[in-house]
Short mmCIF file of C-alpha atoms and ligand atoms in Angstrom, two decimals:
data_model
loop_
_atom_site.label_atom_id
_atom_site.label_comp_id
_atom_site.label_asym_id
_atom_site.label_seq_id
_atom_site.Cartn_x
_atom_site.Cartn_y
_atom_site.Cartn_z
CA MET I 599 83.16 64.34 62.52
CA LEU I 600 85.49 61.19 63.33
CA ALA I 601 87.95 60.23 60.49
CA ALA I 602 86.91 57.06 58.58
CA ALA I 603 89.14 53.24 59.71
CA THR I 604 92.06 53.50 57.77
CA VAL I 605 93.30 50.18 56.11
CA THR I 606 96.48 50.42 58.00
CA SER I 607 94.34 50.57 61.48
CA HIS I 608 92.97 47.18 60.78
CA ASP I 609 94.56 44.00 61.39
CA ARG I 610 93.41 40.77 59.29
CA ASP I 611 89.73 40.18 61.07
CA SER I 612 88.57 43.21 61.27
CA LEU I 613 89.70 44.08 58.27
CA ARG I 614 87.60 40.86 56.98
CA ASP I 615 84.69 42.20 59.24
CA ALA I 616 85.05 45.80 57.30
CA LEU I 617 84.46 43.93 54.27
CA VAL I 618 81.99 41.67 54.94
CA THR I 619 79.64 44.41 56.48
CA MET I 620 80.24 46.53 53.08
CA GLY I 621 78.47 42.96 51.47
CA GLU I 622 82.24 42.17 49.49
CA LYS I 623 83.60 38.68 49.98
CA ALA I 624 86.85 38.27 53.21
CA PHE I 625 88.93 37.30 50.65
CA ARG I 626 89.17 40.83 49.61
CA ALA I 627 90.85 41.89 52.81
CA ASP I 628 93.83 40.00 52.20
CA GLN I 629 94.14 41.61 48.53
CA ILE I 630 94.81 44.51 50.07
CA LEU I 631 96.67 43.61 52.37
CA ARG I 632 99.09 42.30 49.91
CA HIS I 633 98.79 45.28 48.55
CA VAL I 634 99.51 47.45 51.48
CA TYR I 635 102.18 45.54 52.85
CA LYS I 636 104.13 43.56 50.06
CA ARG I 637 103.87 46.12 47.63
CA CYS I 638 104.01 49.62 49.94
CA ALA I 639 100.90 50.58 47.80
CA THR I 640 99.03 53.39 49.40
CA SER I 641 96.10 54.54 46.93
CA TYR I 642 93.47 51.73 46.13
CA ASP I 643 94.70 52.86 41.90
CA GLU I 644 97.42 50.80 42.44
CA MET I 645 95.36 48.11 43.17
CA THR I 646 93.93 46.93 39.97
CA ASP I 647 92.90 43.48 40.55
CA LEU I 648 90.09 45.19 42.14
CA GLY I 649 87.17 46.47 40.31
CA ALA I 650 86.96 50.11 39.43
CA ALA I 651 83.73 50.45 41.54
CA LEU I 652 84.70 48.68 43.94
CA ARG I 653 88.02 51.10 44.21
CA GLU I 654 85.95 54.00 44.59
CA ARG I 655 83.22 53.16 47.30
CA LEU I 656 86.89 51.64 49.18
CA LYS I 657 87.90 54.96 48.69
CA ALA I 658 85.29 56.47 50.91
CA GLU I 659 84.76 53.92 53.59
CA ILE I 660 88.23 52.38 54.02
CA PRO I 661 90.97 55.12 53.05
CA VAL I 662 94.11 52.89 52.53
CA MET I 663 96.54 55.83 54.40
CA SER I 664 95.69 58.07 57.27
CA THR I 665 99.10 60.33 56.71
CA ALA I 666 100.04 62.80 53.28
CA GLU I 667 102.93 61.80 50.89
CA PRO I 668 105.63 62.74 52.92
CA GLU I 669 109.28 65.63 52.06
CA GLU I 670 111.92 63.49 51.27
CA ASN I 671 115.02 64.27 52.01
CA LYS I 672 117.96 62.35 50.47
CA SER I 673 121.72 61.91 51.86
CA LYS I 674 124.76 61.21 49.19
CA ASP I 675 125.77 58.05 51.25
CA GLY I 676 121.87 57.16 50.77
CA THR I 677 120.13 57.48 53.43
CA ALA I 678 116.84 59.27 53.84
CA LYS I 679 114.46 61.26 55.91
CA LEU I 680 110.65 61.81 55.62
CA LEU I 681 108.89 64.28 57.16
CA VAL I 682 105.60 62.59 56.98
CA PRO I 683 102.51 65.18 57.51
CA CYS I 684 99.34 63.73 59.31
CA ALA I 685 96.20 64.23 58.85
CA ASP I 686 96.15 66.89 62.22
CA GLY I 687 99.01 68.65 60.73
CA GLN I 688 101.52 66.89 62.99
CA LEU I 689 104.62 65.81 61.23
CA VAL I 690 106.20 62.65 61.56
CA GLU I 691 109.83 61.67 61.01
CA CYS I 692 111.26 58.48 60.06
CA VAL I 693 114.58 57.59 58.39
CA LEU I 694 115.82 54.88 55.74
CA ILE I 695 118.75 54.20 56.66
CA PRO I 696 121.07 51.47 53.30
CA GLU I 697 123.92 49.49 54.67
CA PRO I 698 126.29 48.84 53.63
CA PRO I 699 126.80 52.83 52.32
CA GLY I 700 126.78 52.60 47.88
CA LYS I 701 126.14 48.76 48.12
CA SER I 702 122.78 47.68 44.93
CA PRO I 703 120.56 46.77 46.87
CA PRO I 704 121.42 47.61 50.07
CA GLU I 705 121.94 44.30 52.16
CA ARG I 706 119.61 45.80 55.16
CA ARG I 707 117.07 48.12 54.45
CA THR I 708 116.44 49.73 58.20
CA VAL I 709 113.54 52.13 59.29
CA CYS I 710 114.05 54.30 62.33
CA VAL I 711 110.31 55.17 63.15
CA SER I 712 109.24 57.78 65.64
CA THR I 713 105.83 56.83 67.84
CA GLN I 714 105.54 60.24 69.26
CA ALA I 715 104.84 63.88 67.61
CA GLY I 716 107.73 65.28 70.04
CA CYS I 717 108.93 63.68 72.66
CA PRO I 718 108.39 64.53 76.62
CA VAL I 719 112.24 63.17 77.80
CA GLY I 720 113.76 66.04 76.60
CA CYS I 721 117.37 64.05 76.59
CA VAL I 722 120.24 67.26 76.24
CA PHE I 723 121.51 66.52 72.68
CA CYS I 724 117.92 65.11 71.04
CA ALA I 725 115.86 67.97 68.85
CA SER I 726 113.01 65.92 69.44
CA GLY I 727 112.52 67.43 73.20
CA LEU I 728 113.46 70.54 72.29
CA ALA I 729 109.49 70.88 70.99
CA GLY I 730 108.47 68.75 74.14
CA LEU I 731 105.55 66.41 73.52
CA ALA I 732 102.75 66.78 71.05
CA ARG I 733 100.91 63.84 71.42
CA ASN I 734 101.35 59.83 71.03
CA LEU I 735 100.83 58.49 67.16
CA THR I 736 98.37 56.04 66.53
CA ALA I 737 99.28 52.85 65.20
CA ALA I 738 98.18 53.29 61.98
CA GLU I 739 100.63 56.21 61.94
CA ILE I 740 103.16 54.25 63.00
CA VAL I 741 102.99 51.50 60.58
CA GLU I 742 102.41 54.12 57.76
CA GLN I 743 106.35 55.07 57.93
CA ALA I 744 107.65 51.91 57.38
CA ILE I 745 104.75 51.59 53.94
CA ARG I 746 105.88 55.05 52.76
CA VAL I 747 109.84 54.06 53.59
CA GLY I 748 109.34 50.45 51.48
CA ARG I 749 108.05 51.78 49.17
CA LEU I 750 110.58 54.55 48.38
CA VAL I 751 113.30 51.79 48.98
CA ARG I 752 110.88 49.63 46.09
CA GLN I 753 111.14 52.79 44.23
CA ARG I 754 114.91 52.84 44.11
CA TYR I 755 115.73 49.16 43.52
CA ASP I 756 113.66 48.05 41.24
CA GLU I 757 110.51 47.11 42.61
CA MET I 758 112.28 44.51 45.66
CA ASP I 759 110.50 42.03 47.24
CA HIS I 760 110.75 42.20 51.63
CA PRO I 761 112.03 46.30 51.35
CA ILE I 762 111.98 46.68 54.75
CA SER I 763 114.44 44.56 56.63
CA ASN I 764 114.57 45.75 59.78
CA VAL I 765 112.54 48.15 61.87
CA VAL I 766 113.34 50.18 64.95
CA PHE I 767 111.59 52.43 66.91
CA MET I 768 114.56 55.02 67.80
CA GLY I 769 112.47 57.72 66.20
CA MET I 770 111.21 60.89 67.75
CA GLY I 771 109.36 60.00 70.89
CA GLU I 772 109.20 57.85 74.29
CA PRO I 773 107.79 53.56 72.78
CA PHE I 774 106.90 52.92 75.78
CA TYR I 775 104.90 55.84 77.12
CA ASN I 776 102.52 54.71 74.19
CA LEU I 777 102.98 51.62 74.04
CA ASP I 778 99.84 49.05 73.74
CA ARG I 779 99.95 51.63 70.01
CA VAL I 780 103.89 50.34 69.41
CA ILE I 781 102.81 46.26 70.02
CA ALA I 782 100.19 47.28 67.67
CA ALA I 783 102.35 48.56 65.30
CA ILE I 784 104.83 45.40 66.11
CA GLU I 785 102.01 43.16 65.18
CA ARG I 786 101.33 44.73 61.34
CA LEU I 787 105.31 44.60 60.43
CA ASN I 788 105.50 40.96 61.93
CA ALA I 789 102.30 39.13 60.73
CA ASP I 790 102.31 36.98 57.79
CA TRP I 791 99.58 39.05 56.44
CA GLY I 792 102.15 42.29 56.89
CA MET I 793 105.20 42.82 56.33
CA GLY I 794 106.75 39.92 57.40
CA ILE I 795 109.93 41.27 59.11
CA GLY I 796 111.04 38.86 62.24
CA LEU I 797 110.42 39.99 66.59
CA ASN I 798 114.42 39.96 65.65
CA ARG I 799 114.86 42.19 63.35
CA ILE I 800 112.48 44.57 65.22
CA THR I 801 114.01 47.08 68.17
CA VAL I 802 112.07 48.86 70.29
CA SER I 803 114.63 52.46 72.29
CA THR I 804 113.61 53.59 75.66
CA VAL I 805 115.22 55.84 78.62
CA GLY I 806 113.92 53.12 81.26
CA VAL I 807 110.47 54.66 82.47
CA GLU I 808 108.68 52.52 85.63
CA GLY I 809 106.65 49.03 84.03
CA GLY I 810 107.44 49.39 80.69
CA VAL I 811 110.49 46.40 80.06
CA MET I 812 108.96 43.53 82.03
CA LYS I 813 105.37 44.95 80.11
CA LEU I 814 106.82 43.99 77.07
CA ALA I 815 108.69 40.94 78.24
CA ALA I 816 105.41 39.65 79.13
CA HIS I 817 104.10 40.04 75.66
CA PRO I 818 104.63 37.58 73.02
CA LEU I 819 106.09 39.64 70.46
CA ALA I 820 108.45 40.43 72.16
CA PRO I 821 111.39 42.13 70.10
CA ASN I 822 114.70 43.41 70.80
CA LEU I 823 115.32 45.84 73.31
CA ALA I 824 117.56 49.16 73.31
CA LEU I 825 118.08 51.08 76.73
CA SER I 826 119.26 54.61 75.81
CA LEU I 827 121.91 55.20 78.70
CA HIS I 828 124.08 57.52 77.42
CA ALA I 829 125.97 58.10 81.00
CA PRO I 830 128.24 55.52 84.03
CA ASN I 831 125.87 56.69 86.35
CA ASP I 832 122.95 58.96 87.84
CA GLU I 833 125.27 62.03 87.86
CA ILE I 834 125.85 62.35 84.49
CA ARG I 835 122.64 60.63 83.10
CA ALA I 836 120.32 63.51 84.90
CA ARG I 837 122.73 66.48 82.99
CA VAL I 838 121.72 64.14 79.83
CA VAL I 839 118.32 62.56 80.07
CA PRO I 840 117.23 65.37 83.07
CA PHE I 841 113.85 63.63 82.83
CA ALA I 842 112.89 62.60 86.55
CA LYS I 843 110.63 59.66 85.46
CA ALA I 844 113.75 58.14 83.74
CA LEU I 845 115.06 54.99 85.78
CA PRO I 846 118.74 55.10 87.88
CA VAL I 847 121.36 53.65 85.61
CA ALA I 848 121.48 50.53 87.91
CA GLU I 849 117.40 49.78 87.55
CA VAL I 850 117.31 50.37 83.66
CA LEU I 851 120.22 47.72 83.28
CA ALA I 852 118.90 45.60 85.67
CA GLU I 853 115.48 45.31 82.94
CA GLY I 854 117.90 45.54 80.43
CA VAL I 855 119.10 41.73 81.85
CA LYS I 856 116.13 40.44 83.50
CA TYR I 857 114.36 41.59 79.84
CA GLN I 858 117.09 39.23 77.82
CA GLN I 859 116.71 36.38 80.57
CA LYS I 860 113.13 36.15 80.22
CA THR I 861 112.74 36.94 76.23
CA GLY I 862 115.95 35.66 74.86
CA LYS I 863 116.09 38.79 72.78
CA ASP I 864 119.23 40.88 71.95
CA VAL I 865 119.48 44.00 74.63
CA THR I 866 121.74 46.71 73.87
CA CYS I 867 122.49 50.09 75.65
CA GLU I 868 122.52 53.05 73.12
CA TYR I 869 125.07 56.14 74.13
CA VAL I 870 125.57 59.05 72.61
CA LEU I 871 128.91 60.32 73.16
CA LEU I 872 129.43 63.71 74.38
CA GLY I 873 132.65 65.84 74.20
CA ASP I 874 133.26 66.79 77.62
CA ILE I 875 130.41 65.42 79.41
CA ASN I 876 130.54 61.39 79.14
CA SER I 877 133.01 60.71 76.85
CA GLY I 878 136.03 60.27 79.06
CA PRO I 879 138.31 57.50 79.49
CA GLU I 880 137.17 57.33 83.09
CA HIS I 881 133.83 56.90 81.97
CA ALA I 882 134.59 54.14 80.13
CA ARG I 883 136.33 52.36 82.35
CA GLU I 884 132.71 53.23 85.13
CA LEU I 885 131.00 51.95 82.26
CA ALA I 886 132.52 48.73 81.65
CA LYS I 887 132.59 48.24 85.47
CA ARG I 888 128.94 48.37 85.70
CA ILE I 889 128.22 45.97 81.90
CA SER I 890 131.14 43.38 82.20
CA GLY I 891 129.23 40.25 82.54
CA LYS I 892 125.76 41.08 82.07
CA GLY I 893 126.09 40.02 78.17
CA LEU I 894 125.15 43.61 76.92
CA LYS I 895 126.31 45.07 73.85
CA VAL I 896 126.54 48.59 73.62
CA ASN I 897 125.85 50.65 70.83
CA LEU I 898 128.14 54.14 70.85
CA ILE I 899 127.24 56.94 68.74
CA PRO I 900 129.49 60.10 68.17
CA TYR I 901 126.84 63.09 68.78
CA ASN I 902 125.84 64.82 65.51
CA ALA I 903 125.66 68.67 66.01
CA VAL I 904 121.91 70.02 65.93
CA GLU I 905 121.13 73.40 65.30
CA GLY I 906 120.66 75.44 68.60
CA LEU I 907 122.53 73.03 70.85
CA SER I 908 125.96 73.96 72.48
CA TYR I 909 126.93 70.26 72.63
CA GLU I 910 130.12 69.39 70.71
CA ALA I 911 131.12 65.49 69.28
CA PRO I 912 134.42 64.31 71.39
CA GLY I 913 136.98 63.65 68.55
CA SER I 914 137.74 60.34 66.26
CA LYS I 915 140.33 59.52 68.96
CA ALA I 916 138.57 59.50 72.11
CA VAL I 917 135.68 57.79 70.54
CA ALA I 918 138.08 54.89 69.30
CA GLU I 919 139.55 54.72 72.99
CA PHE I 920 136.09 54.29 74.39
CA SER I 921 135.35 51.79 72.18
CA ARG I 922 138.88 50.34 72.74
CA ILE I 923 138.16 50.12 76.97
CA LEU I 924 134.40 48.24 76.69
CA GLU I 925 135.98 46.06 74.06
CA ALA I 926 139.29 44.87 76.09
CA ALA I 927 136.37 44.09 78.87
CA GLY I 928 134.79 41.85 76.76
CA ILE I 929 131.77 44.19 75.72
CA PRO I 930 131.21 44.36 72.26
CA ALA I 931 130.87 48.23 71.42
CA PRO I 932 130.76 48.73 68.24
CA VAL I 933 130.59 52.57 67.27
CA ARG I 934 127.77 53.57 65.21
CA ARG I 935 128.81 55.48 61.50
CA ALA I 936 127.51 58.67 61.38
CA ARG I 937 125.35 58.20 58.22
CA GLY I 938 122.66 62.00 56.51
CA ASP I 939 124.69 64.28 58.46
CA ARG I 940 123.26 66.33 55.65
CA ILE I 941 119.94 65.73 56.12
CA ALA I 942 119.90 66.39 60.01
CA ALA I 943 119.92 62.90 60.09
CA ALA I 944 119.24 62.77 63.78
CA CYS I 945 116.27 62.69 65.60
CA GLY I 946 113.49 65.27 65.33
CA GLN I 947 115.70 68.01 63.84
CA LEU I 948 113.70 68.06 60.49
CA ARG I 949 110.40 68.63 61.94
CA LEU I 950 111.98 70.75 64.25
CA LYS I 951 112.99 73.06 61.17
CA LYS I 952 109.86 72.82 60.04
CA ILE I 953 108.08 74.20 63.35
CA ALA I 954 110.24 77.02 63.45
CA ALA I 955 110.23 78.39 60.23
CA PRO I 956 107.26 77.04 58.62
CA SER I 957 106.22 77.03 54.72
CA PRO I 958 104.35 80.57 53.80
S1 SF4 C 1188 117.05 61.01 72.72
FE1 SF4 C 1188 114.28 59.66 71.49
S2 SF4 C 1188 114.06 59.64 74.43
FE2 SF4 C 1188 115.53 61.50 74.24
S3 SF4 C 1188 114.44 63.13 73.78
FE3 SF4 C 1188 115.39 62.63 71.81
S4 SF4 C 1188 113.31 61.11 71.30
FE4 SF4 C 1188 113.19 61.31 73.40
#
C-alpha cells in the first residue's frame, strides 16, 4: 500500500486542493502550514485551532510528517545532531549549528541537511561515502530535517520565532543527483507560507557533476553555491574525491564563476585540509593562483577524525599558514571552527555507527 501524502510533501496549492477534496475549506491549509513551518509542529495534536474530529481525520488522510521522532546527540558547544528515521528504516542525519557558540539565543541557527541516504561520491575523509548510496531522499524528508531542528531550537530558546536562520545542503549526499527534490525543498524553506528563509541564507554544495550547476543557475530559486573542491589540482583531487563523474578542478571553478555571474549569489569553495595530502604551503600557493581574481571565497575545514579512516588533521600552524597565503592573494579564506566533535558532527558518522552497530 502507498503511504499517504504528508503535509510536508505538499506545496500550498496542492494542500489546499487536498483539503477541498476532503470537503474542508481551503484556508485550513494555511492554518496547518503555519503550524508546521512557523511553529515546527510535528503532529495535529498541537493544532488546537482545528476541531478534534478534523484533527483525527487529518491524521489518517494527510499525516504531518513522513519521518519519526529523531535521536538527539548534543555537544557542549551547542551543536546538536539529529538522526532521523525514515518510514523505510533509512537513517538521515541533520545538524544544528548555533553561532556564535554560547550566545543565547544565537544570532545564526544554521541547519545542515542531507539530500540522500548515504552518498555515491566517496570523498576519502567522509563517513557518508563509506557505506555507499542507499537512495535519494524525498523533498518531504529533506524539509522535515529543518522542521525537526527548528523544533529543537524553539524548545531551547523560549519558542522563538524564525528558529532557523540559515540552511546548508551539506549533509549526506550529492544534492545535484537529487536536484528536483532539492529545489522542491528549497521552495518550502523559502516560501512565505513555508519557513520564509531568504535564498541568500540557503547554500547548496556539490563536488561538481555534469550539467547540475547551470540547471540550478537557471532556476528562479537559485540559492548560494558551495563547491566541494578539496584540492588545488586534478591529481590530488582524484585522491581526495575519487569519483569518476566529478568534474576536473578547472571545470568546477568555471561552473562556479558562471553560476555567480548568472545568479549574483555567493559561491564558495569548500576545502577540507588533510595532513600530508593537500594542506602544504605549496598547495595553498597553487590554489591561490587558480582562484585569484575569480571572486570566489574559500572555506577551510581542518579534517575531523572519522573512525575507520587513517587520515590526520594538519597542525594549527599549517592551517593558519594555508589561510594566510590565500588571504595574501586577496582570497577570503576563513577557517571553519571544529564544532561538535564529541557527537561526531562530521557528515555521516552517526549513521555509519548505527549501521555498523544496530540497536538490539
Ligand atoms: S563529503 Fe559530501 S559528497 Fe563527499 S562523500 Fe561525504 S556526503 Fe558525499
